[in-house]
Short mmCIF file of C-alpha atoms in Angstrom, two decimals:
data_model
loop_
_atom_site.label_atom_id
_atom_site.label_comp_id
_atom_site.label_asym_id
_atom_site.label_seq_id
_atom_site.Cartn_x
_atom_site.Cartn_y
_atom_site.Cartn_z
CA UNK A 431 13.06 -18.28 -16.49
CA UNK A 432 10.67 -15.69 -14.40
CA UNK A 433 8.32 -16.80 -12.19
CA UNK A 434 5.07 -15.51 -12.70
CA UNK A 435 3.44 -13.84 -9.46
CA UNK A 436 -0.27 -14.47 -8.71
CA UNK A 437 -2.59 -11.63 -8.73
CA UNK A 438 -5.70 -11.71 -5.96
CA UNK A 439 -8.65 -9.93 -6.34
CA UNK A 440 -9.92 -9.60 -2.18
CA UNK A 441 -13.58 -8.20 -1.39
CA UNK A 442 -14.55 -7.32 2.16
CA UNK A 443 -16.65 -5.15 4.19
CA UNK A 444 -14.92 -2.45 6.05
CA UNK A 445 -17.14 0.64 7.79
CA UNK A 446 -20.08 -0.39 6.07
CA UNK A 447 -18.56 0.03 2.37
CA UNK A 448 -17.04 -3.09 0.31
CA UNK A 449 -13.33 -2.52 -0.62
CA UNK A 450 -11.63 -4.05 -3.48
CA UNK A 451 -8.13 -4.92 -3.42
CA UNK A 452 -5.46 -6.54 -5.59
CA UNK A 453 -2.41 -7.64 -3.91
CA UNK A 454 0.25 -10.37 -4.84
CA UNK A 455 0.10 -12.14 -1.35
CA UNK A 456 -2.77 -13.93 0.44
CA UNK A 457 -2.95 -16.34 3.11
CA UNK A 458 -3.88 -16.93 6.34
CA UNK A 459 -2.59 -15.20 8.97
CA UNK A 460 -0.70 -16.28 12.27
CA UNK A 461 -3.68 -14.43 14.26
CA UNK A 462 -6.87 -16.41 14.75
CA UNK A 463 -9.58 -15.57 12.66
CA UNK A 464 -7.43 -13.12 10.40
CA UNK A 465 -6.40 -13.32 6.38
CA UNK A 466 -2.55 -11.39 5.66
CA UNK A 467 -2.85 -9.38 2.93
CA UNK A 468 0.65 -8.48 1.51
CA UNK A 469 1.78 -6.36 -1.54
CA UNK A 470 -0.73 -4.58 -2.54
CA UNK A 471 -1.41 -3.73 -5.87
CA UNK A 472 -2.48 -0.27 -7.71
CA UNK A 473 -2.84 1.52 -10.82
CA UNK A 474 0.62 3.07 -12.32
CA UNK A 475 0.27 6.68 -11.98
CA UNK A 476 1.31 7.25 -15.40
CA UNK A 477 -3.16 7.12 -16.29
CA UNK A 478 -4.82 9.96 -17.48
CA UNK A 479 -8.07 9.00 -15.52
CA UNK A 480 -7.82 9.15 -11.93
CA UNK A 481 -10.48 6.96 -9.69
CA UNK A 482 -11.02 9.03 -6.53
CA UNK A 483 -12.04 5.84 -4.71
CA UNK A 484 -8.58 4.22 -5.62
CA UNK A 485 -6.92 7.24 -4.87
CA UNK A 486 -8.59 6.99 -1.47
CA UNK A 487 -7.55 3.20 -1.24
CA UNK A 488 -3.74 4.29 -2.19
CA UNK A 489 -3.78 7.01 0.92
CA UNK A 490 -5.44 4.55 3.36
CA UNK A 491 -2.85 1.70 2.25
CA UNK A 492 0.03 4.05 1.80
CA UNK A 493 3.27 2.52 4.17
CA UNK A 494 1.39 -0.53 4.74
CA UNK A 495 3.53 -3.63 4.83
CA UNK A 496 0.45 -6.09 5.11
CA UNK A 497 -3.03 -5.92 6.66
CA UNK A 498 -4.96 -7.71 8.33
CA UNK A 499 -8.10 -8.68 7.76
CA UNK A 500 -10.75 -10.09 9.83
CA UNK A 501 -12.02 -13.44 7.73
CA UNK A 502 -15.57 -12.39 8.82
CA UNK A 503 -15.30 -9.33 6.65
CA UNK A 504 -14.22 -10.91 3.78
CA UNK A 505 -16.13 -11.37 1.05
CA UNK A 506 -14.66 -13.15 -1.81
CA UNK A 507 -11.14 -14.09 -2.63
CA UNK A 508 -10.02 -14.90 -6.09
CA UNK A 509 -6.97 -15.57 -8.20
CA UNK A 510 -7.00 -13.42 -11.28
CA UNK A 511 -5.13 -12.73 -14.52
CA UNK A 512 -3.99 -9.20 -13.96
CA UNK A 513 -5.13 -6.39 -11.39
CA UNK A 514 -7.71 -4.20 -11.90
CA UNK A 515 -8.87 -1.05 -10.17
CA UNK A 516 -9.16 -1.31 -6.70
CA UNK A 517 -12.37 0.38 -5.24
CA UNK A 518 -15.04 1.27 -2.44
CA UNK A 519 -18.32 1.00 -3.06
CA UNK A 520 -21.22 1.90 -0.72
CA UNK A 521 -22.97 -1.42 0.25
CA UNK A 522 -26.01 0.41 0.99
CA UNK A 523 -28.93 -0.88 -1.61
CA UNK A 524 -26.95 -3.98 -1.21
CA UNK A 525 -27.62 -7.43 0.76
CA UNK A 526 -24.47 -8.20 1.97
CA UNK A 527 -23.70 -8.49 5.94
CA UNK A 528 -20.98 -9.99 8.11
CA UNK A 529 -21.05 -14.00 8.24
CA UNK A 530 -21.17 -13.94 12.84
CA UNK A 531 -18.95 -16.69 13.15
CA UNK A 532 -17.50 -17.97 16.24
CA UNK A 533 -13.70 -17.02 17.26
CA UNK A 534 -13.69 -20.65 19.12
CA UNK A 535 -15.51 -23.36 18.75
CA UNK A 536 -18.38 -24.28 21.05
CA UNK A 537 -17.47 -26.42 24.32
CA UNK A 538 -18.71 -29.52 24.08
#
């Protein structure tokens, strides 16, 4: 019997833009403060419409064994069905910002 491998849908800010990712491996990562994002997932290349945004996505992730991601710039995390297209949108127009969180907690 197969075992059937999770799908994550990943928002986050990056450069002022929101990026969305799919990728079959999420957790957090060794690093304080940082979420591992492993095996990323994009559209077969066998489609007749190309998305220049995932195309950019595909070139920026290209060789990439996993990433990591501050947990500050993250924006949403789920667990989804199947993969969709992964994208960049402008978050300009938009009212989304960095959570400022501290990298250690206050002294006491």
């Amino acid at each position: 019997m197969s075992e059937i491998k999770s799908v994550y849908k990943i928002l986050f800010l990056s450069h002022g833009q929101i990026y969305e990712v799919y990728a079959r491996n999420v957790h957090q990562s060794n690093m304080m403060a940082f979420i591992e994002v492993e095996e990323f997932i994009f559209g077969e290349k066998a489609q007749l419409v190309v998305d220049p945004s995932e195309e950019k996505l595909k070139a920026e992730f290209e060789g990439v064994k996993r990433s990591y991601i501050p947990m500050h710039s993250i924006l949403r995390i789920d667990e989804v069905d199947k993969e969709g297209v992964a994208k960049i949108t402008d978050s300009k127009g938009e009212n989304v910002a960095m959570f400022p969180v501290p990298t250690y907690p206050p002294k006491k």
